[in-house]
Amino acid sequence: MGEASTRLAVLGSPIGHSKSPAIHSAAYGVLGLDWSYERFDVPQGGLADFLASRGQGWRGFSVTMPLKHEARAFASTLAPAASEIGAVNTLVFEGAEAGAPARGWNTDVTGFVAALNEAGVLSAPRVRLLGAGGTAAAVIAALPSLAATELSIVVRAPERAQGMAALARSLGIEVEVLTFPEFDALPPEARAAELVVNTVPGDQDHIGIDASWVQGAVLFDVLYDPWPTKLATRWQSAGGRVVSGLELLLAQALVQVRLFTGRDESEVLPREAEVRSAMRTAALRVSE
């Protein structure tokens, strides 16, 4: 199989808004690889049929919502982070033939830490996590790398967060689950944290913001489209720092590029600084 026949794609639904084709194509262009990167709308429950029908030449797939748990079942082997949180966002095939087995990875974990480190956040003992969706598990799995010891998971329905809480406890992190009204009612010192992570889509108007909460804290809003979110705008207006979900998208995509090109998660690419710059430029161009 020549390089021109190597295929990659992102799978999910909806998928038309995805920046991944532009980001990945920019990376492979810098690396001098004539690889294609496409997008396919695959609905929940449809991943097995899609993968079974694939032909020759596939190197791997990026996997987004709502398929990350289905992708775990398809992987013949799992990297530690993917096994720990039970979700896969990257499938790398062991060969180009149609029936080649795949290894499953979750680059959101590594990408989350990398994006925060890039923003100057090297540790965060106290973390407040808003929401308990799919990305939340990757956030929790990343917390030991940030020396986190205390976590509050703030949700609308506490029963949905029990699995996340169990994951945090298994990592040695003290955790409590609160509703948004319960969290808003806490005194400022009890809400204080070094890091607040938002995974809640929508307007987020129910989330109370005040200067005493944002002081000394960084908000990592994993959403990026549209940007800025209302929460990010209100956070900045109250004097707080914000890291955009675009940083997570770029950081986890860079790890995917490493994996797709046969490297380990932490193995630096040739001309990686140039690759990163090209990926960012492509992502911002798509946003225009």
PDB file of C-alpha atoms in Angstrom, residues 1-279:
ATOM      1  CA  MET A   1       0.000   0.000   0.000  1.00  0.00           C
ATOM      2  CA  GLY A   2       1.497   3.344  -0.992  1.00  0.00           C
ATOM      3  CA  GLU A   3       1.191   6.452   1.125  1.00  0.00           C
ATOM      4  CA  ALA A   4      -1.439   7.969  -1.159  1.00  0.00           C
ATOM      5  CA  SER A   5      -3.806   5.110  -0.364  1.00  0.00           C
ATOM      6  CA  THR A   6      -3.734   5.663   3.404  1.00  0.00           C
ATOM      7  CA  ARG A   7      -7.147   6.704   4.710  1.00  0.00           C
ATOM      8  CA  LEU A   8      -8.318   8.212   7.995  1.00  0.00           C
ATOM      9  CA  ALA A   9     -11.643   9.691   9.092  1.00  0.00           C
ATOM     10  CA  VAL A  10     -13.661  10.986  12.011  1.00  0.00           C
ATOM     11  CA  LEU A  11     -16.877   9.146  12.889  1.00  0.00           C
ATOM     12  CA  GLY A  12     -19.830  10.456  14.883  1.00  0.00           C
ATOM     13  CA  SER A  13     -23.244  12.076  14.649  1.00  0.00           C
ATOM     14  CA  PRO A  14     -23.806  14.887  13.954  1.00  0.00           C
ATOM     15  CA  ILE A  15     -20.436  15.305  12.263  1.00  0.00           C
ATOM     16  CA  GLY A  16     -20.837  18.048   9.658  1.00  0.00           C
ATOM     17  CA  HIS A  17     -19.434  20.705  12.002  1.00  0.00           C
ATOM     18  CA  SER A  18     -16.256  18.759  12.792  1.00  0.00           C
ATOM     19  CA  LYS A  19     -12.961  20.614  12.433  1.00  0.00           C
ATOM     20  CA  SER A  20     -11.006  17.344  12.480  1.00  0.00           C
ATOM     21  CA  PRO A  21     -10.635  16.946   8.676  1.00  0.00           C
ATOM     22  CA  ALA A  22      -9.067  20.395   8.365  1.00  0.00           C
ATOM     23  CA  ILE A  23      -6.871  19.953  11.454  1.00  0.00           C
ATOM     24  CA  HIS A  24      -5.562  16.520  10.535  1.00  0.00           C
ATOM     25  CA  SER A  25      -5.076  17.333   6.861  1.00  0.00           C
ATOM     26  CA  ALA A  26      -2.936  20.313   7.866  1.00  0.00           C
ATOM     27  CA  ALA A  27      -0.777  18.082  10.062  1.00  0.00           C
ATOM     28  CA  TYR A  28      -0.155  15.453   7.402  1.00  0.00           C
ATOM     29  CA  GLY A  29       0.634  18.174   4.882  1.00  0.00           C
ATOM     30  CA  VAL A  30       3.465  19.450   7.092  1.00  0.00           C
ATOM     31  CA  LEU A  31       4.705  15.889   7.560  1.00  0.00           C
ATOM     32  CA  GLY A  32       4.746  15.318   3.803  1.00  0.00           C
ATOM     33  CA  LEU A  33       2.181  12.501   3.950  1.00  0.00           C
ATOM     34  CA  ASP A  34      -0.352  12.260   1.124  1.00  0.00           C
ATOM     35  CA  TRP A  35      -3.038  10.841   3.413  1.00  0.00           C
ATOM     36  CA  SER A  36      -6.760  11.485   3.173  1.00  0.00           C
ATOM     37  CA  TYR A  37      -8.859  12.370   6.222  1.00  0.00           C
ATOM     38  CA  GLU A  38     -12.644  12.306   5.803  1.00  0.00           C
ATOM     39  CA  ARG A  39     -15.790  12.514   7.946  1.00  0.00           C
ATOM     40  CA  PHE A  40     -18.678  10.059   8.143  1.00  0.00           C
ATOM     41  CA  ASP A  41     -21.980  10.490   9.947  1.00  0.00           C
ATOM     42  CA  VAL A  42     -22.420   7.255  11.899  1.00  0.00           C
ATOM     43  CA  PRO A  43     -25.406   7.208  14.283  1.00  0.00           C
ATOM     44  CA  GLN A  44     -25.460   5.581  17.678  1.00  0.00           C
ATOM     45  CA  GLY A  45     -25.607   1.818  17.273  1.00  0.00           C
ATOM     46  CA  GLY A  46     -24.162   1.940  13.771  1.00  0.00           C
ATOM     47  CA  LEU A  47     -20.424   1.689  14.418  1.00  0.00           C
ATOM     48  CA  ALA A  48     -20.075  -2.096  14.160  1.00  0.00           C
ATOM     49  CA  ASP A  49     -21.764  -2.214  10.738  1.00  0.00           C
ATOM     50  CA  PHE A  50     -19.718   0.711   9.461  1.00  0.00           C
ATOM     51  CA  LEU A  51     -16.415  -0.802  10.541  1.00  0.00           C
ATOM     52  CA  ALA A  52     -17.349  -4.237   9.197  1.00  0.00           C
ATOM     53  CA  SER A  53     -17.954  -2.712   5.763  1.00  0.00           C
ATOM     54  CA  ARG A  54     -14.670  -0.838   5.528  1.00  0.00           C
ATOM     55  CA  GLY A  55     -12.318  -1.765   2.708  1.00  0.00           C
ATOM     56  CA  GLN A  56      -8.560  -1.735   2.320  1.00  0.00           C
ATOM     57  CA  GLY A  57      -6.233   1.109   3.173  1.00  0.00           C
ATOM     58  CA  TRP A  58      -7.599   2.393   6.466  1.00  0.00           C
ATOM     59  CA  ARG A  59      -5.020   3.452   9.050  1.00  0.00           C
ATOM     60  CA  GLY A  60      -7.521   4.414  11.734  1.00  0.00           C
ATOM     61  CA  PHE A  61     -10.455   6.494  12.897  1.00  0.00           C
ATOM     62  CA  SER A  62     -11.079   9.374  15.237  1.00  0.00           C
ATOM     63  CA  VAL A  63     -14.291   8.660  17.147  1.00  0.00           C
ATOM     64  CA  THR A  64     -16.557  11.285  18.656  1.00  0.00           C
ATOM     65  CA  MET A  65     -19.989  11.312  20.271  1.00  0.00           C
ATOM     66  CA  PRO A  66     -22.090   9.228  20.495  1.00  0.00           C
ATOM     67  CA  LEU A  67     -19.756   6.354  19.545  1.00  0.00           C
ATOM     68  CA  LYS A  68     -16.958   6.370  22.127  1.00  0.00           C
ATOM     69  CA  HIS A  69     -18.373   3.500  24.175  1.00  0.00           C
ATOM     70  CA  GLU A  70     -19.181   1.450  21.071  1.00  0.00           C
ATOM     71  CA  ALA A  71     -15.610   1.912  19.877  1.00  0.00           C
ATOM     72  CA  ARG A  72     -14.331   0.380  23.099  1.00  0.00           C
ATOM     73  CA  ALA A  73     -16.130  -2.857  22.284  1.00  0.00           C
ATOM     74  CA  PHE A  74     -14.593  -2.950  18.808  1.00  0.00           C
ATOM     75  CA  ALA A  75     -10.963  -2.509  19.938  1.00  0.00           C
ATOM     76  CA  SER A  76      -9.049  -5.760  20.334  1.00  0.00           C
ATOM     77  CA  THR A  77      -6.676  -4.123  22.821  1.00  0.00           C
ATOM     78  CA  LEU A  78      -7.023  -0.957  24.894  1.00  0.00           C
ATOM     79  CA  ALA A  79      -4.507   1.615  26.023  1.00  0.00           C
ATOM     80  CA  PRO A  80      -4.643   2.209  29.821  1.00  0.00           C
ATOM     81  CA  ALA A  81      -6.655   5.444  29.737  1.00  0.00           C
ATOM     82  CA  ALA A  82      -9.264   3.989  27.381  1.00  0.00           C
ATOM     83  CA  SER A  83      -9.634   0.919  29.578  1.00  0.00           C
ATOM     84  CA  GLU A  84      -9.869   3.006  32.738  1.00  0.00           C
ATOM     85  CA  ILE A  85     -12.726   5.225  31.583  1.00  0.00           C
ATOM     86  CA  GLY A  86     -14.405   2.766  29.217  1.00  0.00           C
ATOM     87  CA  ALA A  87     -14.381   5.096  26.230  1.00  0.00           C
ATOM     88  CA  VAL A  88     -12.326   5.179  23.028  1.00  0.00           C
ATOM     89  CA  ASN A  89     -11.850   8.200  20.773  1.00  0.00           C
ATOM     90  CA  THR A  90      -9.087   6.753  18.589  1.00  0.00           C
ATOM     91  CA  LEU A  91      -8.852   3.440  16.732  1.00  0.00           C
ATOM     92  CA  VAL A  92      -5.503   2.538  15.162  1.00  0.00           C
ATOM     93  CA  PHE A  93      -5.435  -0.523  12.925  1.00  0.00           C
ATOM     94  CA  GLU A  94      -2.521  -2.930  13.022  1.00  0.00           C
ATOM     95  CA  GLY A  95      -2.535  -3.268   9.231  1.00  0.00           C
ATOM     96  CA  ALA A  96      -4.148  -1.928   6.074  1.00  0.00           C
ATOM     97  CA  GLU A  97      -6.228  -5.009   5.303  1.00  0.00           C
ATOM     98  CA  ALA A  98      -9.977  -4.791   5.849  1.00  0.00           C
ATOM     99  CA  GLY A  99     -10.054  -7.199   8.789  1.00  0.00           C
ATOM    100  CA  ALA A 100      -7.057  -5.826  10.692  1.00  0.00           C
ATOM    101  CA  PRO A 101      -7.562  -5.572  14.477  1.00  0.00           C
ATOM    102  CA  ALA A 102      -7.479  -2.185  16.168  1.00  0.00           C
ATOM    103  CA  ARG A 103      -5.993  -0.768  19.344  1.00  0.00           C
ATOM    104  CA  GLY A 104      -8.210   1.678  21.189  1.00  0.00           C
ATOM    105  CA  TRP A 105      -6.938   4.892  22.751  1.00  0.00           C
ATOM    106  CA  ASN A 106      -8.445   7.885  24.518  1.00  0.00           C
ATOM    107  CA  THR A 107      -6.393  10.932  23.623  1.00  0.00           C
ATOM    108  CA  ASP A 108      -8.760  13.275  25.494  1.00  0.00           C
ATOM    109  CA  VAL A 109      -6.961  12.365  28.730  1.00  0.00           C
ATOM    110  CA  THR A 110      -3.483  13.258  27.485  1.00  0.00           C
ATOM    111  CA  GLY A 111      -4.846  16.201  25.526  1.00  0.00           C
ATOM    112  CA  PHE A 112      -6.615  17.682  28.555  1.00  0.00           C
ATOM    113  CA  VAL A 113      -3.402  17.740  30.590  1.00  0.00           C
ATOM    114  CA  ALA A 114      -1.349  19.043  27.660  1.00  0.00           C
ATOM    115  CA  ALA A 115      -3.789  21.888  26.986  1.00  0.00           C
ATOM    116  CA  LEU A 116      -3.749  22.982  30.629  1.00  0.00           C
ATOM    117  CA  ASN A 117       0.038  22.721  30.882  1.00  0.00           C
ATOM    118  CA  GLU A 118       0.313  24.860  27.743  1.00  0.00           C
ATOM    119  CA  ALA A 119      -1.867  27.455  29.493  1.00  0.00           C
ATOM    120  CA  GLY A 120       0.432  27.402  32.520  1.00  0.00           C
ATOM    121  CA  VAL A 121      -1.719  25.201  34.762  1.00  0.00           C
ATOM    122  CA  LEU A 122       0.640  22.515  36.079  1.00  0.00           C
ATOM    123  CA  SER A 123      -1.290  21.504  39.184  1.00  0.00           C
ATOM    124  CA  ALA A 124      -4.832  21.876  40.510  1.00  0.00           C
ATOM    125  CA  PRO A 125      -5.414  20.342  43.954  1.00  0.00           C
ATOM    126  CA  ARG A 126      -9.070  21.456  44.025  1.00  0.00           C
ATOM    127  CA  VAL A 127     -11.258  20.883  40.961  1.00  0.00           C
ATOM    128  CA  ARG A 128     -14.933  21.624  40.307  1.00  0.00           C
ATOM    129  CA  LEU A 129     -16.389  19.632  37.398  1.00  0.00           C
ATOM    130  CA  LEU A 130     -19.635  20.906  35.894  1.00  0.00           C
ATOM    131  CA  GLY A 131     -21.550  18.076  34.245  1.00  0.00           C
ATOM    132  CA  ALA A 132     -21.029  14.326  33.979  1.00  0.00           C
ATOM    133  CA  GLY A 133     -21.138  13.685  30.234  1.00  0.00           C
ATOM    134  CA  GLY A 134     -18.737  11.685  28.085  1.00  0.00           C
ATOM    135  CA  THR A 135     -15.849  14.139  28.322  1.00  0.00           C
ATOM    136  CA  ALA A 136     -16.146  14.255  32.108  1.00  0.00           C
ATOM    137  CA  ALA A 137     -14.661  10.771  32.519  1.00  0.00           C
ATOM    138  CA  ALA A 138     -11.574  11.769  30.546  1.00  0.00           C
ATOM    139  CA  VAL A 139     -11.236  14.876  32.717  1.00  0.00           C
ATOM    140  CA  ILE A 140     -11.340  12.795  35.896  1.00  0.00           C
ATOM    141  CA  ALA A 141      -8.800  10.307  34.538  1.00  0.00           C
ATOM    142  CA  ALA A 142      -6.451  13.222  33.876  1.00  0.00           C
ATOM    143  CA  LEU A 143      -6.672  14.695  37.386  1.00  0.00           C
ATOM    144  CA  PRO A 144      -3.840  12.671  38.989  1.00  0.00           C
ATOM    145  CA  SER A 145      -1.483  14.268  36.451  1.00  0.00           C
ATOM    146  CA  LEU A 146      -2.534  17.636  37.892  1.00  0.00           C
ATOM    147  CA  ALA A 147      -2.008  16.524  41.506  1.00  0.00           C
ATOM    148  CA  ALA A 148      -5.728  16.858  42.222  1.00  0.00           C
ATOM    149  CA  THR A 149      -6.873  15.691  45.655  1.00  0.00           C
ATOM    150  CA  GLU A 150     -10.367  17.194  45.938  1.00  0.00           C
ATOM    151  CA  LEU A 151     -13.174  17.068  43.360  1.00  0.00           C
ATOM    152  CA  SER A 152     -16.733  18.363  43.297  1.00  0.00           C
ATOM    153  CA  ILE A 153     -18.960  17.020  40.523  1.00  0.00           C
ATOM    154  CA  VAL A 154     -21.851  19.446  39.980  1.00  0.00           C
ATOM    155  CA  VAL A 155     -24.803  18.038  38.040  1.00  0.00           C
ATOM    156  CA  ARG A 156     -28.538  18.354  37.503  1.00  0.00           C
ATOM    157  CA  ALA A 157     -29.175  14.676  38.284  1.00  0.00           C
ATOM    158  CA  PRO A 158     -26.803  13.254  40.955  1.00  0.00           C
ATOM    159  CA  GLU A 159     -27.563   9.649  40.028  1.00  0.00           C
ATOM    160  CA  ARG A 160     -25.866  10.217  36.659  1.00  0.00           C
ATOM    161  CA  ALA A 161     -22.594  11.083  38.352  1.00  0.00           C
ATOM    162  CA  GLN A 162     -22.120   8.013  40.517  1.00  0.00           C
ATOM    163  CA  GLY A 163     -19.913   6.234  37.997  1.00  0.00           C
ATOM    164  CA  MET A 164     -17.745   9.351  37.689  1.00  0.00           C
ATOM    165  CA  ALA A 165     -17.483   9.604  41.455  1.00  0.00           C
ATOM    166  CA  ALA A 166     -16.423   5.964  41.694  1.00  0.00           C
ATOM    167  CA  LEU A 167     -13.725   6.571  39.076  1.00  0.00           C
ATOM    168  CA  ALA A 168     -12.389   9.542  41.029  1.00  0.00           C
ATOM    169  CA  ARG A 169     -12.293   7.565  44.278  1.00  0.00           C
ATOM    170  CA  SER A 170     -10.441   4.734  42.546  1.00  0.00           C
ATOM    171  CA  LEU A 171      -7.771   7.302  41.680  1.00  0.00           C
ATOM    172  CA  GLY A 172      -7.421   8.408  45.303  1.00  0.00           C
ATOM    173  CA  ILE A 173      -9.346  11.668  44.881  1.00  0.00           C
ATOM    174  CA  GLU A 174     -11.789  12.867  47.532  1.00  0.00           C
ATOM    175  CA  VAL A 175     -15.080  13.530  45.752  1.00  0.00           C
ATOM    176  CA  GLU A 176     -18.552  14.884  46.412  1.00  0.00           C
ATOM    177  CA  VAL A 177     -21.549  15.070  44.095  1.00  0.00           C
ATOM    178  CA  LEU A 178     -23.733  18.171  44.289  1.00  0.00           C
ATOM    179  CA  THR A 179     -26.664  19.625  42.388  1.00  0.00           C
ATOM    180  CA  PHE A 180     -26.249  23.102  40.952  1.00  0.00           C
ATOM    181  CA  PRO A 181     -28.507  24.697  43.614  1.00  0.00           C
ATOM    182  CA  GLU A 182     -26.509  22.922  46.340  1.00  0.00           C
ATOM    183  CA  PHE A 183     -23.231  24.145  44.878  1.00  0.00           C
ATOM    184  CA  ASP A 184     -24.509  27.716  44.475  1.00  0.00           C
ATOM    185  CA  ALA A 185     -25.558  27.719  48.141  1.00  0.00           C
ATOM    186  CA  LEU A 186     -22.042  26.900  49.387  1.00  0.00           C
ATOM    187  CA  PRO A 187     -19.996  29.702  50.971  1.00  0.00           C
ATOM    188  CA  PRO A 188     -17.265  31.191  48.733  1.00  0.00           C
ATOM    189  CA  GLU A 189     -14.454  29.342  50.503  1.00  0.00           C
ATOM    190  CA  ALA A 190     -16.146  25.991  49.856  1.00  0.00           C
ATOM    191  CA  ARG A 191     -16.535  26.713  46.135  1.00  0.00           C
ATOM    192  CA  ALA A 192     -12.953  27.912  45.700  1.00  0.00           C
ATOM    193  CA  ALA A 193     -10.727  25.883  43.402  1.00  0.00           C
ATOM    194  CA  GLU A 194      -7.693  26.100  41.178  1.00  0.00           C
ATOM    195  CA  LEU A 195      -9.588  24.614  38.242  1.00  0.00           C
ATOM    196  CA  VAL A 196     -13.208  24.600  37.095  1.00  0.00           C
ATOM    197  CA  VAL A 197     -14.076  22.392  34.115  1.00  0.00           C
ATOM    198  CA  ASN A 198     -17.326  22.860  32.238  1.00  0.00           C
ATOM    199  CA  THR A 199     -18.753  20.011  30.150  1.00  0.00           C
ATOM    200  CA  VAL A 200     -22.377  21.249  30.171  1.00  0.00           C
ATOM    201  CA  PRO A 201     -23.706  22.252  26.717  1.00  0.00           C
ATOM    202  CA  GLY A 202     -26.261  24.958  26.148  1.00  0.00           C
ATOM    203  CA  ASP A 203     -26.617  28.430  27.628  1.00  0.00           C
ATOM    204  CA  GLN A 204     -25.438  27.472  31.137  1.00  0.00           C
ATOM    205  CA  ASP A 205     -27.459  30.372  32.560  1.00  0.00           C
ATOM    206  CA  HIS A 206     -28.258  28.325  35.669  1.00  0.00           C
ATOM    207  CA  ILE A 207     -24.590  28.324  36.716  1.00  0.00           C
ATOM    208  CA  GLY A 208     -24.008  31.080  39.260  1.00  0.00           C
ATOM    209  CA  ILE A 209     -20.848  33.161  38.715  1.00  0.00           C
ATOM    210  CA  ASP A 210     -19.332  35.628  41.156  1.00  0.00           C
ATOM    211  CA  ALA A 211     -15.920  37.205  41.676  1.00  0.00           C
ATOM    212  CA  SER A 212     -15.256  35.280  44.903  1.00  0.00           C
ATOM    213  CA  TRP A 213     -15.538  31.982  43.014  1.00  0.00           C
ATOM    214  CA  VAL A 214     -13.425  32.852  39.987  1.00  0.00           C
ATOM    215  CA  GLN A 215     -10.596  34.444  41.973  1.00  0.00           C
ATOM    216  CA  GLY A 216      -7.504  32.288  41.531  1.00  0.00           C
ATOM    217  CA  ALA A 217      -9.325  29.751  39.378  1.00  0.00           C
ATOM    218  CA  VAL A 218      -9.015  28.830  35.706  1.00  0.00           C
ATOM    219  CA  LEU A 219     -12.134  27.839  33.767  1.00  0.00           C
ATOM    220  CA  PHE A 220     -11.555  25.138  31.170  1.00  0.00           C
ATOM    221  CA  ASP A 221     -14.703  25.152  29.039  1.00  0.00           C
ATOM    222  CA  VAL A 222     -14.451  22.026  26.873  1.00  0.00           C
ATOM    223  CA  LEU A 223     -16.984  23.492  24.424  1.00  0.00           C
ATOM    224  CA  TYR A 224     -15.643  25.483  21.483  1.00  0.00           C
ATOM    225  CA  ASP A 225     -18.412  25.943  18.930  1.00  0.00           C
ATOM    226  CA  PRO A 226     -19.862  28.510  19.146  1.00  0.00           C
ATOM    227  CA  TRP A 227     -17.204  30.437  21.058  1.00  0.00           C
ATOM    228  CA  PRO A 228     -17.127  32.117  23.432  1.00  0.00           C
ATOM    229  CA  THR A 229     -19.805  30.352  25.406  1.00  0.00           C
ATOM    230  CA  LYS A 230     -22.000  32.426  27.681  1.00  0.00           C
ATOM    231  CA  LEU A 231     -20.270  30.838  30.664  1.00  0.00           C
ATOM    232  CA  ALA A 232     -16.809  31.781  29.387  1.00  0.00           C
ATOM    233  CA  THR A 233     -17.963  35.360  28.768  1.00  0.00           C
ATOM    234  CA  ARG A 234     -19.443  35.673  32.250  1.00  0.00           C
ATOM    235  CA  TRP A 235     -16.348  34.100  33.806  1.00  0.00           C
ATOM    236  CA  GLN A 236     -14.039  36.571  32.103  1.00  0.00           C
ATOM    237  CA  SER A 237     -16.318  39.470  33.033  1.00  0.00           C
ATOM    238  CA  ALA A 238     -15.952  38.422  36.676  1.00  0.00           C
ATOM    239  CA  GLY A 239     -12.167  38.592  36.339  1.00  0.00           C
ATOM    240  CA  GLY A 240     -11.340  34.938  35.719  1.00  0.00           C
ATOM    241  CA  ARG A 241      -9.046  33.175  33.241  1.00  0.00           C
ATOM    242  CA  VAL A 242     -10.527  30.912  30.560  1.00  0.00           C
ATOM    243  CA  VAL A 243      -9.104  28.076  28.464  1.00  0.00           C
ATOM    244  CA  SER A 244     -11.167  27.236  25.373  1.00  0.00           C
ATOM    245  CA  GLY A 245     -12.245  23.766  24.364  1.00  0.00           C
ATOM    246  CA  LEU A 246     -10.425  24.429  21.105  1.00  0.00           C
ATOM    247  CA  GLU A 247      -7.207  23.852  23.051  1.00  0.00           C
ATOM    248  CA  LEU A 248      -8.422  20.390  24.036  1.00  0.00           C
ATOM    249  CA  LEU A 249      -9.466  19.646  20.458  1.00  0.00           C
ATOM    250  CA  LEU A 250      -6.026  20.590  19.148  1.00  0.00           C
ATOM    251  CA  ALA A 251      -4.070  18.857  21.892  1.00  0.00           C
ATOM    252  CA  GLN A 252      -5.912  15.551  21.606  1.00  0.00           C
ATOM    253  CA  ALA A 253      -5.728  15.716  17.800  1.00  0.00           C
ATOM    254  CA  LEU A 254      -1.960  16.156  17.972  1.00  0.00           C
ATOM    255  CA  VAL A 255      -1.747  12.976  20.055  1.00  0.00           C
ATOM    256  CA  GLN A 256      -3.909  11.224  17.443  1.00  0.00           C
ATOM    257  CA  VAL A 257      -1.499  12.301  14.714  1.00  0.00           C
ATOM    258  CA  ARG A 258       1.341  10.743  16.693  1.00  0.00           C
ATOM    259  CA  LEU A 259      -0.601   7.492  17.013  1.00  0.00           C
ATOM    260  CA  PHE A 260      -1.749   7.390  13.386  1.00  0.00           C
ATOM    261  CA  THR A 261       1.862   7.861  12.226  1.00  0.00           C
ATOM    262  CA  GLY A 262       3.038   4.882  14.272  1.00  0.00           C
ATOM    263  CA  ARG A 263       4.314   6.673  17.364  1.00  0.00           C
ATOM    264  CA  ASP A 264       3.423   6.528  21.038  1.00  0.00           C
ATOM    265  CA  GLU A 265       1.227   9.143  22.719  1.00  0.00           C
ATOM    266  CA  SER A 266       4.204  11.086  24.086  1.00  0.00           C
ATOM    267  CA  GLU A 267       6.617  10.609  21.153  1.00  0.00           C
ATOM    268  CA  VAL A 268       7.319  13.968  19.536  1.00  0.00           C
ATOM    269  CA  LEU A 269       6.653  14.315  15.801  1.00  0.00           C
ATOM    270  CA  PRO A 270       9.220  15.595  13.323  1.00  0.00           C
ATOM    271  CA  ARG A 271       8.726  19.374  13.030  1.00  0.00           C
ATOM    272  CA  GLU A 272       6.086  19.162  15.745  1.00  0.00           C
ATOM    273  CA  ALA A 273       6.036  22.896  16.453  1.00  0.00           C
ATOM    274  CA  GLU A 274       5.258  23.519  12.784  1.00  0.00           C
ATOM    275  CA  VAL A 275       2.608  20.776  12.842  1.00  0.00           C
ATOM    276  CA  ARG A 276       0.927  22.369  15.877  1.00  0.00           C
ATOM    277  CA  SER A 277       0.934  25.782  14.239  1.00  0.00           C
ATOM    278  CA  ALA A 278      -0.593  24.445  11.029  1.00  0.00           C
ATOM    279  CA  MET A 279      -3.318  22.609  12.945  1.00  0.00           C
TER     280      MET A 279
END
